Amino acid sequence: MSEKLAIRGGEKVIPDGTMKPWPPIDDTDRKLVVASAEGTERAFGPHCTAFQGELAVWNGNKYAITTNSGTAALHMSLVACECGAGDEVIVPAYSWSSSATCIMQHNCIPVFVDIDFDTMNIDVEKIEQAVTPKTKAITAVHLHGLAVEMDPVMSIAERHGLKVIEDACQAHGAKYKGGKVGTLGHCAAFSFNQNKNLCSGEGGMFVTDDEDMLAKAKSLWSFGETRTPAESRDYHVYAMGWMYRNNDLTAAFGRSQLAKLDRHLAAEKANAERLTECLKDVRGLILPTAPADCEHCWYNYTIRFDMERLGHARDAAAFRDRIVDALKAEGLETGVWQAFILPAMTVFQAKNGYGKGCPWECPHAEPVDYSLDKYAVAQRHCDSHTGMTTPLRAPNGPEMAELAAKAIGKVMANLDQLEGPA
Ligand SMILES: Cc1ncc(COP(=O)(O)O)c(C=O)c1O
């Protein structure tokens, strides 16, 4: 039966104030954050040391360095892998911008590989074609909380003598063949910003099991000073470095959230399963799935609209935007997380990194081609997706997943109301 969509003046499915914000705060947070505020060390303090130790234990890594962002940890990963000027780093054509821009930041060249439509991750079957004598590393981005199938990636790396960086910024707790992301490649980066499964406002973590990679990453982390905590600080710059350290207050919040992470991940899994159960028969939707070897951590529940089936293959992105607006009117905020695939972004098309053609035209680099026809799958995904995070997150429970599914079902059953003039 036809129902009037909220965008056409009907009643919204999710009343204002029903959706609870992320992350939920309790006495664990209050205690640690106040303890840090009342302490004397504001910069890299005792909560930072404790946080990196606890994260390393939780994830099963030997070493962890806490940073002020996931991007900083990614940049440190490139240095840990000994990437240098003109070296190429393979990265998926669809990800957060800094999965690729941190490569340029180190004067290296991003080489994009198309994604697999089903997993939304890098197409592992297309990686090897992108390897050249200049390739130094592969960045495996575990997008939306789904691990990349790492065995083929590690085999390619081994065959060509490459290092593998895991961009685990969205994937705390995701697993491949039972192993947690961050333990599967040579080193990895996590993010703790805003809506991540582990949120401390901003912040990040570099992790590795390799002592030498730890030392290299650390050289970038704090102004290029390389002394260990046991040595006295000599305020001497030994290597090119930035200010990538975390601070005590943020780390205290990260610690309190880490203590609850397993519980939060279990809630997200239950909510995602409920969403899938409620949405499985909705016509015109393509739901997220995970290969048998992968355990999703449900950072983001991304749906695609089957634009062929809906008769909108030619104006997919525009029609998707109308659906997203209609969902918003129903009280369900979904997000077109990336409106552009990475190689389509101006910085890559114009190759306007540092000016004067650098890093692409610097003497160490070989020409790379960012023709967009190479990334047709990423583009199709980009034009037809929307995703959601908050309805999955505690303290929202399965009842919120049911409401979200109801809003989606209502809009999808009444798409005729979105045809014609807005
Ligand atoms: C896949 C991916 N990589 C890298 C980052 C960068 O993390 P941060 O924002 O902490 O720098 C993000 C952040 O959203 C991300 O989603």
Short mmCIF file of N, CA, C and O in Angstrom, two decimals, residues 205-269:
data_model
loop_
_atom_site.label_atom_id
_atom_site.label_comp_id
_atom_site.label_asym_id
_atom_site.label_seq_id
_atom_site.Cartn_x
_atom_site.Cartn_y
_atom_site.Cartn_z
N MET A 205 46.76 5.25 15.70
CA MET A 205 47.75 4.31 16.24
C MET A 205 48.47 3.65 15.07
O MET A 205 47.84 3.19 14.12
N PHE A 206 49.80 3.65 15.17
CA PHE A 206 50.63 2.86 14.25
C PHE A 206 50.95 1.57 14.97
O PHE A 206 51.34 1.59 16.14
N VAL A 207 50.79 0.42 14.30
CA VAL A 207 51.12 -0.86 14.93
C VAL A 207 51.99 -1.70 13.99
O VAL A 207 51.86 -1.62 12.77
N THR A 208 52.85 -2.48 14.60
CA THR A 208 53.70 -3.41 13.84
C THR A 208 54.24 -4.46 14.80
O THR A 208 54.21 -4.28 16.03
N ASP A 209 54.78 -5.54 14.23
CA ASP A 209 55.48 -6.53 15.06
C ASP A 209 56.98 -6.47 14.82
O ASP A 209 57.73 -7.29 15.34
N ASP A 210 57.39 -5.52 13.98
CA ASP A 210 58.78 -5.47 13.53
C ASP A 210 59.51 -4.30 14.20
O ASP A 210 59.14 -3.14 14.00
N GLU A 211 60.53 -4.61 14.96
CA GLU A 211 61.22 -3.59 15.75
C GLU A 211 61.87 -2.52 14.87
O GLU A 211 61.85 -1.34 15.19
N ASP A 212 62.41 -2.96 13.74
CA ASP A 212 63.07 -2.02 12.84
C ASP A 212 62.05 -1.06 12.23
O ASP A 212 62.30 0.15 12.11
N MET A 213 60.88 -1.61 11.87
CA MET A 213 59.83 -0.74 11.30
C MET A 213 59.33 0.24 12.37
O MET A 213 59.02 1.39 12.07
N LEU A 214 59.27 -0.21 13.59
CA LEU A 214 58.86 0.67 14.70
C LEU A 214 59.81 1.86 14.79
O LEU A 214 59.38 3.01 14.87
N ALA A 215 61.11 1.58 14.73
CA ALA A 215 62.11 2.65 14.86
C ALA A 215 61.97 3.63 13.70
O ALA A 215 62.05 4.86 13.89
N LYS A 216 61.76 3.10 12.50
CA LYS A 216 61.65 4.00 11.33
C LYS A 216 60.40 4.87 11.45
O LYS A 216 60.44 6.07 11.18
N ALA A 217 59.29 4.25 11.84
CA ALA A 217 58.04 5.00 11.98
C ALA A 217 58.20 6.09 13.03
O ALA A 217 57.74 7.22 12.88
N LYS A 218 58.91 5.74 14.08
CA LYS A 218 59.07 6.68 15.19
C LYS A 218 59.90 7.90 14.79
O LYS A 218 59.73 8.99 15.33
N SER A 219 60.77 7.72 13.80
CA SER A 219 61.62 8.84 13.39
C SER A 219 60.77 9.99 12.83
O SER A 219 61.20 11.14 12.81
N LEU A 220 59.58 9.66 12.35
CA LEU A 220 58.72 10.69 11.76
C LEU A 220 57.81 11.33 12.80
O LEU A 220 57.27 12.41 12.59
N TRP A 221 57.61 10.66 13.90
CA TRP A 221 56.50 10.87 14.82
C TRP A 221 56.63 12.12 15.67
O TRP A 221 55.65 12.79 15.99
N SER A 222 57.87 12.43 16.06
CA SER A 222 58.06 13.55 17.00
C SER A 222 59.23 14.40 16.54
O SER A 222 60.34 14.31 17.07
N PHE A 223 58.98 15.20 15.50
CA PHE A 223 59.94 16.20 15.02
C PHE A 223 61.25 15.62 14.50
O PHE A 223 62.25 16.33 14.42
N GLY A 224 61.28 14.32 14.21
CA GLY A 224 62.54 13.75 13.72
C GLY A 224 63.55 13.49 14.82
O GLY A 224 64.72 13.20 14.55
N GLU A 225 63.09 13.58 16.08
CA GLU A 225 63.98 13.22 17.19
C GLU A 225 63.86 11.71 17.34
O GLU A 225 62.76 11.18 17.37
N THR A 226 64.95 11.03 17.44
CA THR A 226 64.87 9.56 17.40
C THR A 226 65.27 8.89 18.71
O THR A 226 65.39 7.68 18.77
N ARG A 227 65.48 9.66 19.73
CA ARG A 227 65.93 9.03 20.99
C ARG A 227 64.81 8.18 21.61
O ARG A 227 63.64 8.54 21.54
N THR A 228 65.20 7.09 22.24
CA THR A 228 64.23 6.22 22.89
C THR A 228 63.85 6.85 24.24
O THR A 228 64.58 7.70 24.76
N PRO A 229 62.71 6.41 24.85
CA PRO A 229 62.32 7.00 26.14
C PRO A 229 63.41 6.84 27.20
O PRO A 229 63.52 7.66 28.11
N ALA A 230 64.24 5.80 27.07
CA ALA A 230 65.28 5.58 28.08
C ALA A 230 66.41 6.60 27.96
O ALA A 230 67.14 6.86 28.93
N GLU A 231 66.56 7.19 26.77
CA GLU A 231 67.64 8.17 26.59
C GLU A 231 67.09 9.58 26.88
O GLU A 231 65.91 9.82 26.69
N SER A 232 67.97 10.47 27.29
CA SER A 232 67.46 11.83 27.55
C SER A 232 67.25 12.54 26.21
O SER A 232 67.96 12.29 25.23
N ARG A 233 66.26 13.42 26.19
CA ARG A 233 65.93 14.13 24.95
C ARG A 233 67.04 15.13 24.64
O ARG A 233 67.44 15.90 25.53
N ASP A 234 67.56 15.11 23.42
CA ASP A 234 68.64 16.04 23.11
C ASP A 234 68.22 17.13 22.13
O ASP A 234 69.05 17.90 21.67
N TYR A 235 66.94 17.19 21.81
CA TYR A 235 66.40 18.25 20.94
C TYR A 235 67.19 18.37 19.65
O TYR A 235 67.50 19.46 19.19
N HIS A 236 67.54 17.23 19.09
CA HIS A 236 68.30 17.21 17.84
C HIS A 236 67.46 16.50 16.79
O HIS A 236 66.88 15.45 17.07
N VAL A 237 67.40 17.07 15.60
CA VAL A 237 66.61 16.45 14.53
C VAL A 237 67.50 15.50 13.73
O VAL A 237 68.43 15.93 13.08
N TYR A 238 67.20 14.21 13.82
CA TYR A 238 68.01 13.20 13.14
C TYR A 238 67.42 12.81 11.79
O TYR A 238 68.09 12.24 10.95
N ALA A 239 66.11 13.03 11.63
CA ALA A 239 65.43 12.59 10.41
C ALA A 239 64.31 13.57 10.11
O ALA A 239 63.92 14.35 10.99
N MET A 240 63.78 13.52 8.89
CA MET A 240 62.68 14.42 8.58
C MET A 240 61.46 13.96 9.39
O MET A 240 61.06 12.80 9.29
N GLY A 241 60.90 14.85 10.18
CA GLY A 241 59.80 14.42 11.04
C GLY A 241 58.74 15.49 11.19
O GLY A 241 58.96 16.66 10.83
N TRP A 242 57.62 15.08 11.72
CA TRP A 242 56.50 16.01 11.95
C TRP A 242 56.06 15.90 13.40
O TRP A 242 56.69 15.18 14.18
N MET A 243 54.96 16.56 13.75
CA MET A 243 54.43 16.43 15.10
C MET A 243 53.19 15.56 15.02
O MET A 243 52.10 16.04 14.74
N TYR A 244 53.38 14.28 15.21
CA TYR A 244 52.30 13.31 15.06
C TYR A 244 51.91 12.68 16.39
O TYR A 244 51.20 11.68 16.43
N ARG A 245 52.41 13.23 17.52
CA ARG A 245 52.13 12.59 18.81
C ARG A 245 50.68 12.79 19.23
O ARG A 245 50.07 13.82 18.94
N ASN A 246 50.17 11.82 19.97
CA ASN A 246 48.86 11.98 20.61
C ASN A 246 49.05 12.82 21.89
O ASN A 246 50.19 13.12 22.27
N ASN A 247 47.97 13.19 22.53
CA ASN A 247 48.08 13.93 23.80
C ASN A 247 47.33 13.18 24.90
O ASN A 247 46.50 12.30 24.61
N ASP A 248 47.62 13.53 26.13
CA ASP A 248 47.19 12.71 27.27
C ASP A 248 45.66 12.64 27.43
O ASP A 248 45.11 11.56 27.67
N LEU A 249 44.98 13.78 27.25
CA LEU A 249 43.51 13.80 27.44
C LEU A 249 42.82 12.89 26.42
O LEU A 249 41.93 12.10 26.77
N THR A 250 43.23 13.02 25.18
CA THR A 250 42.63 12.22 24.12
C THR A 250 42.91 10.73 24.35
O THR A 250 42.03 9.89 24.15
N ALA A 251 44.13 10.44 24.77
CA ALA A 251 44.48 9.04 25.01
C ALA A 251 43.69 8.47 26.18
O ALA A 251 43.30 7.29 26.17
N ALA A 252 43.43 9.31 27.20
CA ALA A 252 42.63 8.84 28.34
C ALA A 252 41.23 8.43 27.86
O ALA A 252 40.70 7.39 28.26
N PHE A 253 40.65 9.25 27.00
CA PHE A 253 39.33 8.94 26.43
C PHE A 253 39.41 7.67 25.57
O PHE A 253 38.54 6.79 25.64
N GLY A 254 40.48 7.57 24.81
CA GLY A 254 40.68 6.36 23.99
C GLY A 254 40.75 5.11 24.86
O GLY A 254 40.18 4.07 24.53
N ARG A 255 41.43 5.22 26.00
CA ARG A 255 41.55 4.05 26.90
C ARG A 255 40.19 3.63 27.43
O ARG A 255 39.88 2.44 27.50
N SER A 256 39.38 4.61 27.83
CA SER A 256 38.08 4.25 28.43
C SER A 256 37.18 3.63 27.36
O SER A 256 36.44 2.68 27.63
N GLN A 257 37.28 4.12 26.14
CA GLN A 257 36.47 3.54 25.06
C GLN A 257 37.00 2.16 24.67
O GLN A 257 36.22 1.26 24.35
N LEU A 258 38.30 1.99 24.70
CA LEU A 258 38.89 0.68 24.37
C LEU A 258 38.40 -0.39 25.35
O LEU A 258 38.14 -1.53 24.97
N ALA A 259 38.24 0.02 26.62
CA ALA A 259 37.78 -0.95 27.62
C ALA A 259 36.38 -1.49 27.27
O ALA A 259 36.00 -2.56 27.72
N LYS A 260 35.63 -0.72 26.46
CA LYS A 260 34.25 -1.14 26.12
C LYS A 260 34.13 -1.60 24.68
O LYS A 260 33.03 -1.92 24.21
N LEU A 261 35.26 -1.64 23.97
CA LEU A 261 35.19 -1.86 22.52
C LEU A 261 34.56 -3.21 22.15
O LEU A 261 33.72 -3.28 21.25
N ASP A 262 34.92 -4.26 22.86
CA ASP A 262 34.38 -5.58 22.48
C ASP A 262 32.85 -5.59 22.63
O ASP A 262 32.15 -6.16 21.79
N ARG A 263 32.37 -4.94 23.68
CA ARG A 263 30.92 -4.86 23.89
C ARG A 263 30.26 -4.05 22.75
O ARG A 263 29.24 -4.43 22.20
N HIS A 264 30.90 -2.95 22.40
CA HIS A 264 30.36 -2.11 21.32
C HIS A 264 30.36 -2.85 19.99
O HIS A 264 29.41 -2.75 19.20
N LEU A 265 31.43 -3.61 19.74
CA LEU A 265 31.49 -4.35 18.47
C LEU A 265 30.40 -5.42 18.41
O LEU A 265 29.80 -5.65 17.34
N ALA A 266 30.13 -6.04 19.54
CA ALA A 266 29.07 -7.07 19.57
C ALA A 266 27.71 -6.43 19.26
O ALA A 266 26.89 -7.00 18.52
N ALA A 267 27.49 -5.22 19.81
CA ALA A 267 26.22 -4.53 19.55
C ALA A 267 26.10 -4.18 18.07
O ALA A 267 25.03 -4.33 17.46
N GLU A 268 27.20 -3.74 17.47
CA GLU A 268 27.16 -3.38 16.04
C GLU A 268 26.86 -4.58 15.17
O GLU A 268 26.10 -4.49 14.19
N LYS A 269 27.45 -5.70 15.54
CA LYS A 269 27.21 -6.92 14.77
C LYS A 269 25.73 -7.30 14.84
O LYS A 269 25.09 -7.60 13.82
#
